[in-house]
Short mmCIF file of C-alpha atoms and ligand atoms in Angstrom, two decimals:
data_model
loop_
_atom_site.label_atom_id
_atom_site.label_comp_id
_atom_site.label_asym_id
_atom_site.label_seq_id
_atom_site.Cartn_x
_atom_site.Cartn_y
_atom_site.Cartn_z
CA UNK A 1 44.10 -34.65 -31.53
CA UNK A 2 47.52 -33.60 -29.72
CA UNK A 3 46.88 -30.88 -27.02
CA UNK A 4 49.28 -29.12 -25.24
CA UNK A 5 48.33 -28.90 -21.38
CA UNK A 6 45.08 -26.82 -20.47
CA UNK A 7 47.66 -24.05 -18.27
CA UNK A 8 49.99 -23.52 -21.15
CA UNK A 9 46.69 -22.40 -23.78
CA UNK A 10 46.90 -19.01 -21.62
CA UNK A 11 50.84 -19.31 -20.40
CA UNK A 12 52.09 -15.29 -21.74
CA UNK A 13 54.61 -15.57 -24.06
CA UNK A 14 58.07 -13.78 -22.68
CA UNK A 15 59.33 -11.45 -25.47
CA UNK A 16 62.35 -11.34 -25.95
CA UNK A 17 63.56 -7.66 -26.51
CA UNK A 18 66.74 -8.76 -28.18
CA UNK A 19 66.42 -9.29 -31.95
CA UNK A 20 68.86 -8.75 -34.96
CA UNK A 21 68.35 -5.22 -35.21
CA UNK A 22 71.98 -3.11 -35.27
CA UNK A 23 72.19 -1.47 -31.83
CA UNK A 24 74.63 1.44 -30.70
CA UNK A 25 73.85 0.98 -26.80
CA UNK A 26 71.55 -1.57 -25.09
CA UNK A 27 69.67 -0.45 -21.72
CA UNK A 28 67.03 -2.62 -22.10
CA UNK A 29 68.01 -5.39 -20.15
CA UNK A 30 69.86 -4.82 -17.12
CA UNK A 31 72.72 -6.44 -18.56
CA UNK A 32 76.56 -4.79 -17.85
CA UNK A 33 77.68 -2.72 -20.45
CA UNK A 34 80.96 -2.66 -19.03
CA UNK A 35 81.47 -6.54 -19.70
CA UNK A 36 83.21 -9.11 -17.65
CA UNK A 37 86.45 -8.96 -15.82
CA UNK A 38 89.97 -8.97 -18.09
CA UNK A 39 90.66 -12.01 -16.20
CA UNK A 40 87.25 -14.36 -17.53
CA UNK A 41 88.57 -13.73 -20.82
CA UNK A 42 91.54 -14.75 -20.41
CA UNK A 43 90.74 -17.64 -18.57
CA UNK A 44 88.21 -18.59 -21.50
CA UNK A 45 91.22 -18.51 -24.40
CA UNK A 46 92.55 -20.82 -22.11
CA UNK A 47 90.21 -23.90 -23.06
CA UNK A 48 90.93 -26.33 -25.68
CA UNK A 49 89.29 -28.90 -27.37
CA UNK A 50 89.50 -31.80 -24.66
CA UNK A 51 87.59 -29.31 -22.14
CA UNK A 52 84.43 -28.54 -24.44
CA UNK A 53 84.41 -32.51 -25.28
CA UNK A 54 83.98 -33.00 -21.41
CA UNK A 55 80.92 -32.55 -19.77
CA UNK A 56 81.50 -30.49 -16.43
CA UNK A 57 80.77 -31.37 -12.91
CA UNK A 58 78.43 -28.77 -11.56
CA UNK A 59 79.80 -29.68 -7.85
CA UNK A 60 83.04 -28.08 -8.34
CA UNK A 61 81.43 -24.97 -9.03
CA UNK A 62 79.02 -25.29 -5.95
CA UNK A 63 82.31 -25.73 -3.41
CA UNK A 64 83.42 -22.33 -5.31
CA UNK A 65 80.37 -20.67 -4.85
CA UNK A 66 79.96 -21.51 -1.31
CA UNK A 67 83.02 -19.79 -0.01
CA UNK A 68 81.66 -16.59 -1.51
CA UNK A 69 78.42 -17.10 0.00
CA UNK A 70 79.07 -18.26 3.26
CA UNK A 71 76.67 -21.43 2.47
CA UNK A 72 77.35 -25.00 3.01
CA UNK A 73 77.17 -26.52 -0.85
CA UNK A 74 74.12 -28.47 0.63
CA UNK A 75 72.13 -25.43 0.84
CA UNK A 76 72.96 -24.46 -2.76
CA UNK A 77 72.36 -25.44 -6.74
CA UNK A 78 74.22 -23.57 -9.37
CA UNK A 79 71.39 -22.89 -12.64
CA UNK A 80 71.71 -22.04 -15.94
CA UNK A 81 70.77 -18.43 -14.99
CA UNK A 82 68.76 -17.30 -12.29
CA UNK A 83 65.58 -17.94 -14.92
CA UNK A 84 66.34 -21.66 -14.41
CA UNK A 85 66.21 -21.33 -10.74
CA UNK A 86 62.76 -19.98 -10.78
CA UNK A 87 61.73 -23.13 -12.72
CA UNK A 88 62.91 -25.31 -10.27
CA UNK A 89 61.34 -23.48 -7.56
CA UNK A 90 57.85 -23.57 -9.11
CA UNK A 91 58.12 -27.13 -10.27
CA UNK A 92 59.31 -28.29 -6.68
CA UNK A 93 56.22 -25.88 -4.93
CA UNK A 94 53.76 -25.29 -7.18
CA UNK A 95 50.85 -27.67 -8.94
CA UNK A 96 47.63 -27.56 -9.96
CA UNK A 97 45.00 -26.26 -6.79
CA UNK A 98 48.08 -24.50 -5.42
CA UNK A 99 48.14 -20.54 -5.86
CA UNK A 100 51.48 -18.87 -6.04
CA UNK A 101 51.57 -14.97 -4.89
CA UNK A 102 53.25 -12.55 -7.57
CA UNK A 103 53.81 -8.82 -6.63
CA UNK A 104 53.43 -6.42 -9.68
CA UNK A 105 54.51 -5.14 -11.37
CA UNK A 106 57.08 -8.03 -11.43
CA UNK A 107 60.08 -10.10 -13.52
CA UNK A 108 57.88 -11.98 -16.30
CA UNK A 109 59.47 -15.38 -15.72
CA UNK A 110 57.28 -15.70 -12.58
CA UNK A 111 54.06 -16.03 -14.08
CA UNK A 112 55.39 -18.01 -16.93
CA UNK A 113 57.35 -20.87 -14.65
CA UNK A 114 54.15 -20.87 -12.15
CA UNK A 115 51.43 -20.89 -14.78
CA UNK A 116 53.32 -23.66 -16.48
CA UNK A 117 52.87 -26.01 -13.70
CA UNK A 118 49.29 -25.73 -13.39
CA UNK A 119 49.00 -22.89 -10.33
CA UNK A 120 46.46 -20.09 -9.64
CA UNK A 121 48.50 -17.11 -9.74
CA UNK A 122 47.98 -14.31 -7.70
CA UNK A 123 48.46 -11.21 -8.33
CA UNK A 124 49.20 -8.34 -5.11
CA UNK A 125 50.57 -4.67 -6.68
CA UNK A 126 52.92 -2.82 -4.91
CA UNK A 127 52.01 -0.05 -2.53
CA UNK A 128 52.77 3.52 -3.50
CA UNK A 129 55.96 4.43 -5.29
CA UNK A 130 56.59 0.93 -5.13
CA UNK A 131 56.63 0.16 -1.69
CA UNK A 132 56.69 -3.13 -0.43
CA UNK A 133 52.87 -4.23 0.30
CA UNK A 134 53.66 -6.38 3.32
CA UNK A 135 50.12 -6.70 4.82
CA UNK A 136 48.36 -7.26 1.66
CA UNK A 137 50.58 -10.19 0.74
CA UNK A 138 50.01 -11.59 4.32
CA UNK A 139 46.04 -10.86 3.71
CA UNK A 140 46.43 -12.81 0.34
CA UNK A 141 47.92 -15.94 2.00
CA UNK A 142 45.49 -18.78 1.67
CA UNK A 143 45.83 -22.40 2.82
CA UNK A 144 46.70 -23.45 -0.98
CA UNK A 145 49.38 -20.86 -1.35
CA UNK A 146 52.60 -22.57 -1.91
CA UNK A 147 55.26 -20.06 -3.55
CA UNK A 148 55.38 -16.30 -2.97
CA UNK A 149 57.98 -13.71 -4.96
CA UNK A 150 60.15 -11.37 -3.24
CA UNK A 151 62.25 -9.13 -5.74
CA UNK A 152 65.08 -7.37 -3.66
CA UNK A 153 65.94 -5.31 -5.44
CA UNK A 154 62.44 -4.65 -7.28
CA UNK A 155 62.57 -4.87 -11.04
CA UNK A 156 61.09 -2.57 -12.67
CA UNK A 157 61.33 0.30 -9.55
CA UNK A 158 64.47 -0.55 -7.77
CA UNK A 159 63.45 -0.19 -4.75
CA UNK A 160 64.43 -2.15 -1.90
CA UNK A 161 62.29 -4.29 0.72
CA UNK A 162 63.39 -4.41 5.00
CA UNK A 163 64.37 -7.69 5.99
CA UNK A 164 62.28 -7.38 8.53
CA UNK A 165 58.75 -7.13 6.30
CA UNK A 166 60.59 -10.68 4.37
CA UNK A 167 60.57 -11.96 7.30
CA UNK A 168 56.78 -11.24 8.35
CA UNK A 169 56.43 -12.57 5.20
CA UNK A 170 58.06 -16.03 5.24
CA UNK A 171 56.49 -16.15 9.29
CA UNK A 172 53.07 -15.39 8.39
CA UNK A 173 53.34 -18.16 4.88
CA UNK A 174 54.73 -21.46 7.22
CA UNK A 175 53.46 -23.52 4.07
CA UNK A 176 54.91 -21.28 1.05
CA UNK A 177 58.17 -21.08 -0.14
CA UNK A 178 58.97 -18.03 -0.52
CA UNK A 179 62.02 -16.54 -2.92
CA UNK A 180 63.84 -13.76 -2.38
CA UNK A 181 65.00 -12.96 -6.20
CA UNK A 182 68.73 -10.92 -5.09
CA UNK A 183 69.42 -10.42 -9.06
CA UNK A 184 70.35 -7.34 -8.02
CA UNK A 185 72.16 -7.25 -4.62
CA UNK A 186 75.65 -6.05 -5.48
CA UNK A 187 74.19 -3.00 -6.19
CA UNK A 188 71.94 -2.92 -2.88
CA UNK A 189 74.41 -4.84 -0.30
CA UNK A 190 71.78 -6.26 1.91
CA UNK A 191 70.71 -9.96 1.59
CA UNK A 192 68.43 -12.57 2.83
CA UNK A 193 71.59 -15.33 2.16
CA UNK A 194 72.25 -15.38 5.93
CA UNK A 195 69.25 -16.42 7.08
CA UNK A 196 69.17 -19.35 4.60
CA UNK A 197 69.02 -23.10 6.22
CA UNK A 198 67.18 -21.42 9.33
CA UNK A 199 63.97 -20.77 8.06
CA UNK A 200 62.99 -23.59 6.12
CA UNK A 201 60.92 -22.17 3.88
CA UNK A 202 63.24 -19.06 2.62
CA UNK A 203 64.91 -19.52 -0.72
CA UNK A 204 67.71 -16.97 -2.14
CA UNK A 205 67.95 -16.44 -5.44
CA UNK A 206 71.43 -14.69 -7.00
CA UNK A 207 72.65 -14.06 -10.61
CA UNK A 208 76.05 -13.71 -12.13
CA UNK A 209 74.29 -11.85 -15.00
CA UNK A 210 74.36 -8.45 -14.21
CA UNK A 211 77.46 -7.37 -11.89
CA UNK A 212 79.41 -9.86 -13.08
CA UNK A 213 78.52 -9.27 -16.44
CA UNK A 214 78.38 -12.53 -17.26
CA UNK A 215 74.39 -12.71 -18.85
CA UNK A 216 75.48 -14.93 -21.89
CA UNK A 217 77.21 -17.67 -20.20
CA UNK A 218 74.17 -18.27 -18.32
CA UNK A 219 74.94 -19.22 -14.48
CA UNK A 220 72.96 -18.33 -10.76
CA UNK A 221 72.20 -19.93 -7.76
CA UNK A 222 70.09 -20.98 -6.25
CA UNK A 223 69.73 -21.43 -2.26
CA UNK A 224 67.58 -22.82 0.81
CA UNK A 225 67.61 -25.46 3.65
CA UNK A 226 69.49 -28.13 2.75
CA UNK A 227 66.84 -31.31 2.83
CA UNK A 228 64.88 -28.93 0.52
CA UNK A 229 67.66 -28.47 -1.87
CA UNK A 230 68.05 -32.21 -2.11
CA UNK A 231 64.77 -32.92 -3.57
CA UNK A 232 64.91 -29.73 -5.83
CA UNK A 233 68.40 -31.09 -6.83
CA UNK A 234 66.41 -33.92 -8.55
CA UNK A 235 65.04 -31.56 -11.70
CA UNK A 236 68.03 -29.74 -13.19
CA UNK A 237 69.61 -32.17 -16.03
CA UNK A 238 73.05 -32.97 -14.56
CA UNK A 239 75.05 -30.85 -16.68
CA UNK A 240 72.49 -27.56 -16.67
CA UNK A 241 75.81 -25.43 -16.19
CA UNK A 242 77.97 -25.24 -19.31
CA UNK A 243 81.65 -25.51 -19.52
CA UNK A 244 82.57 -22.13 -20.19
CA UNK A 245 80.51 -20.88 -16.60
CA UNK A 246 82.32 -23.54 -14.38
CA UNK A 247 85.09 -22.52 -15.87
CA UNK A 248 84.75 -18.45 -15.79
CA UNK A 249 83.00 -18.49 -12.32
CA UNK A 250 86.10 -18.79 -10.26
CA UNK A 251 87.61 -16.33 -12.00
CA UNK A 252 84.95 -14.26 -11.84
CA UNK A 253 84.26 -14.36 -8.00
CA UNK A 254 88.49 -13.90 -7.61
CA UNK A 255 88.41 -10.98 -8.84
CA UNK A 256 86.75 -8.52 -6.13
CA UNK A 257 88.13 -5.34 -7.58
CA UNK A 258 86.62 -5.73 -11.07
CA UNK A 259 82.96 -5.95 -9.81
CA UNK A 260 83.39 -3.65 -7.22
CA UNK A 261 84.90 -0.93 -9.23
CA UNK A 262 81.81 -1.10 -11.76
CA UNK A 263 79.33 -1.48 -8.68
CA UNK A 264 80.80 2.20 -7.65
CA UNK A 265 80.26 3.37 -10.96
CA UNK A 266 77.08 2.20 -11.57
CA UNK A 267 75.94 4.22 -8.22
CA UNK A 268 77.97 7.28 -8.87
CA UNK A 269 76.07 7.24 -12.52
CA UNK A 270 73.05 6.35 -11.08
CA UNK A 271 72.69 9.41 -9.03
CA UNK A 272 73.90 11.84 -11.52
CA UNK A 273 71.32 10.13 -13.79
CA UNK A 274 68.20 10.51 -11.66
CA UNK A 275 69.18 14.22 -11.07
CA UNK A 276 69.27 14.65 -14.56
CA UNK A 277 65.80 13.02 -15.48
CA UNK A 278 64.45 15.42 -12.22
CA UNK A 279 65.74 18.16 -13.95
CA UNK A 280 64.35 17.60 -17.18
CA UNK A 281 61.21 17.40 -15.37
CA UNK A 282 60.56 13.48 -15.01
CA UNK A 283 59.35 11.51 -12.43
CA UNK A 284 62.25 8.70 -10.96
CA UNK A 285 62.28 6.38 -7.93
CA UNK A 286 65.42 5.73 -5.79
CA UNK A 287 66.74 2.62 -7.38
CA UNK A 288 69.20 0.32 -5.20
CA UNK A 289 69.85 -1.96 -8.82
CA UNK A 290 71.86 -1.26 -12.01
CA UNK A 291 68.48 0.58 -13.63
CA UNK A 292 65.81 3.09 -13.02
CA UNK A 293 62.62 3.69 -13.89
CA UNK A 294 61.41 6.69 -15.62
CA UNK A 295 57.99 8.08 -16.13
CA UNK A 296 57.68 9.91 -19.10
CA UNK A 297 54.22 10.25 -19.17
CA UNK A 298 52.50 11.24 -22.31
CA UNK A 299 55.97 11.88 -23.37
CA UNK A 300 56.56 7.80 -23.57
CA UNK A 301 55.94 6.78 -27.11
CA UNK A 302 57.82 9.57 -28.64
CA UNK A 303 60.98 9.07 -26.47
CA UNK A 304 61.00 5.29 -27.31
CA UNK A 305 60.60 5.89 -30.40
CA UNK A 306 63.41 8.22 -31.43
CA UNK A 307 66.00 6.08 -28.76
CA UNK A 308 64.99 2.71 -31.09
CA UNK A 309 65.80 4.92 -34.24
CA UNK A 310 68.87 6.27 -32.70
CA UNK A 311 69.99 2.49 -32.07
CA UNK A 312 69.57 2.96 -28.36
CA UNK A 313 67.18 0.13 -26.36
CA UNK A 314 65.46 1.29 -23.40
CA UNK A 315 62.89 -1.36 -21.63
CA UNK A 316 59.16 -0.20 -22.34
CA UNK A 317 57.00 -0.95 -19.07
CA UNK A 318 53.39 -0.97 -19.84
CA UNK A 319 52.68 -2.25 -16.59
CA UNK A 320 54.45 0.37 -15.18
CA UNK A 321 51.98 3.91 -16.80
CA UNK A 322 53.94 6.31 -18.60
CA UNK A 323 57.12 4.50 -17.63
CA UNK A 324 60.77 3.03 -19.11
CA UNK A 325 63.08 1.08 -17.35
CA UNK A 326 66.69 2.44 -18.08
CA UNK A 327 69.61 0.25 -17.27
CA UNK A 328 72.26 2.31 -16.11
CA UNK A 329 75.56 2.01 -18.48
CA UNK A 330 78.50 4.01 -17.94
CA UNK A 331 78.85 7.44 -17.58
CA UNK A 332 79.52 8.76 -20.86
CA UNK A 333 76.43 6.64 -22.17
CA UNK A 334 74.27 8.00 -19.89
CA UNK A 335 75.45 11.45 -20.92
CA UNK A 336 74.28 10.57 -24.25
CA UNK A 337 70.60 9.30 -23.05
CA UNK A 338 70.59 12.37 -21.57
CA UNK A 339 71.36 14.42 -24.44
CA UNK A 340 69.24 12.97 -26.36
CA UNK A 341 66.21 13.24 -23.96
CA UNK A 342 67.06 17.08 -23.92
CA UNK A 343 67.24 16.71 -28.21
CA UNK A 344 63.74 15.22 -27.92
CA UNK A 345 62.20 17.66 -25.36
CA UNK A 346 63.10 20.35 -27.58
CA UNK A 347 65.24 21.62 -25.27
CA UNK A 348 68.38 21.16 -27.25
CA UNK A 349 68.47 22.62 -30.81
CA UNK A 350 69.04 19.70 -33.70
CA UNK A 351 72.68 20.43 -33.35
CA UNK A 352 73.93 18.85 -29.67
CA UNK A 353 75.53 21.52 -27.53
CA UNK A 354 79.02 19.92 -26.99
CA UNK A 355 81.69 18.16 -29.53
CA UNK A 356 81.20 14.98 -28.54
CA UNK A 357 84.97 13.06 -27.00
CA UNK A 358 86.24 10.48 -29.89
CA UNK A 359 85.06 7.60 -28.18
CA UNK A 360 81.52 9.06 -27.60
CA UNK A 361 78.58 7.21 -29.05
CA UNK A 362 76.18 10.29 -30.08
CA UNK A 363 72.35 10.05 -30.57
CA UNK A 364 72.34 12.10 -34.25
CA UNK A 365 68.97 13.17 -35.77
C1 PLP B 401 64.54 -9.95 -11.02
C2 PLP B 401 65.28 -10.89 -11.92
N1 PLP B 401 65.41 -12.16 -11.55
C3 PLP B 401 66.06 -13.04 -12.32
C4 PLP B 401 66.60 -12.66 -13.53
C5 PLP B 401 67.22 -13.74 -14.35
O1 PLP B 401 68.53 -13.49 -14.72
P1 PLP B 401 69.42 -14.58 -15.40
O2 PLP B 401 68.53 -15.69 -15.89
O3 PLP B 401 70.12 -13.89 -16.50
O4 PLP B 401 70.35 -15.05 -14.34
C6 PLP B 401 66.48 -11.34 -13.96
C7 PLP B 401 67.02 -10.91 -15.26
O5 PLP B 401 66.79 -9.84 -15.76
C8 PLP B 401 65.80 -10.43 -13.13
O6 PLP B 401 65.62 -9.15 -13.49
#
């Protein structure tokens, strides 16, 4: 009889929030809802038929990559996504009789790319309100731990983790290789990418999903010492990276103003945003990412529940009690949240308080 392998019987299934249902605002999944730059765009009505019938050297995008990053392309592999980078890393690392070290609450494609090779995972939670648990993941180092997962940003909290506890980190773990998942550093600023190629075992993940708003054409990268990178370089198919990101990324890194304009917004709305939820009487953490996380308490179920019917998609975290992740949209979407929040507290009548601006999406019992 055909059996799948014994890890993959237990392997969680990652599901996918995104389904076919008509949505007026998604905040669900960290994704921009301000889009890509003007200039992507254009760049992509500029293909043609010859282009899409060639497949695309992924080198030319790592020369382009590594001017923004300050890396030699040695020290760097451009993925189809940052989710494809965390495959490589746990197929290059991790095997079976090897344990790989997961802070939780944590990004799901972890355990599913480390279970899938074979590896013990485990597990280390966060310290309180979601502090960085530096001397319990040292404590849970053992002499078969091979990979260890840094999210800096943190997803779900947002918070952010000192360089200096990474670096106890990738001191204390000589034999791990440890990732520092940077999804989320245009909205923090601070990196581990300068420090990459001196400590061999440090590996930097980034994303041109969410501040470049480029989440469907599926492109990150992926970085460490050089003579690692050459044997993880091995995995990826040769053309992982389609067309249209070779193509859009060079745009997309030329144009500065674009993503730093929305990274200004996204903090300007991010603090009006937690005041609001504080006022309203909900518990928030300081988020350094494009998202917060709320804990609405008993309140939970009844606040998803009326954002789903009003066509708005927040990110339930049952590993997180009481608590939604919110992605963090632009202003006058995150007025609307908030008006509805106030609508289901009670502490609007049915009828919201202002005449909603023509272009303003409006949660409507
Ligand atoms: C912490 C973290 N790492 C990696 C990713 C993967 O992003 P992508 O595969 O879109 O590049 C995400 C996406 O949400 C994330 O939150």
């Amino acid at each position: 009889m055909l059996k799948p392998r014994k890890c993959l019987l237990t392997l969680p299934e990652y599901r996918t929030p995104v389904n076919d249902m008509p949505l007026e605002l998604r905040l669900d999944l960290n994704e921009s809802t301000t889009g890509c730059s003007p200039r992507v765009l254009e760049k992509i009505k500029t293909m043609d038929a010859q282009k899409l019938a060639l497949y695309a050297p992924r080198d030319a995008g790592e020369q382009v990559v590594s001017a923004i990053l300050g890396r030699p392309p040695a020290q760097l592999l451009l993925t189809n996504g940052g989710d494809e980078a965390i495959d490589i890393f746990c197929r290059g690392y991790l095997e079976p009789d090897t344990e790989a070290i997961i802070i939780t609450p944590a990004f799901s494609m972890y355990e599913i790319f480390a279970q899938a090779t074979g590896a013990k995972i485990v597990t280390v939670p966060m310290g309180p309100d979601y502090t960085f648990p530096v001397d319990e993941v040292i404590a849970a180092v053992t002499p078969a731990t091979r990979a260890i997962f840094i999210t800096n940003p943190h997803n779900p909290s947002g918070s952010a983790t000192q360089a200096a506890n990474i670096m106890k980190v990738l001191n204390a773990a000589p034999d791990a290789a440890v990732l520092v998942d940077e999804a989320y550093y245009d909205f923090y600023g601070q990196t581990m990418m300068d420090t990459v190629g001196k400590l061999p075992n440090l590996f930097v993940l980034r994303t041109f999903s969410k501040a470049y708003g480029l989440a469907g054409v599926r492109i990150g990268v992926l970085a460490g010492q050089a003579n690692h990178m050459a044997v993880l370089r091995r995995m990826p198919s040769p053309f992982n990276v389609n067309t249209f990101a070779l193509e859009c990324l060079q745009t997309a890194l030329s144009d500065r103003k674009f993503v730093s304009d929305y990274v200004a917004q996204v903090r300007e709305t991010r603090e009006w945003f937690s005041k609001q939820i504080e006022e309203l009487g909900f518990k928030t953490w300081p988020s350094f990412a494009n998202f917060a996380l709320v804990d609405f308490g008993e309140h939970k179920t009844k606040v998803m529940e009326q954002m789903t019917e009003w066509g708005i998609a927040l990110r339930d975290r049952p590993d997180c009690q009481g608590c939604v992740r919110i992605t963090i949209g632009r202003q006058k979407e995150m007025e609307v949240v908030v008006m509805g929040l106030k609508q289901i507290m009670g502490k609007l009548s049915a009828k919201p308080e202002a005449e909603p601006e023509p272009d303003q999406e409006q949660p409507a019992p």
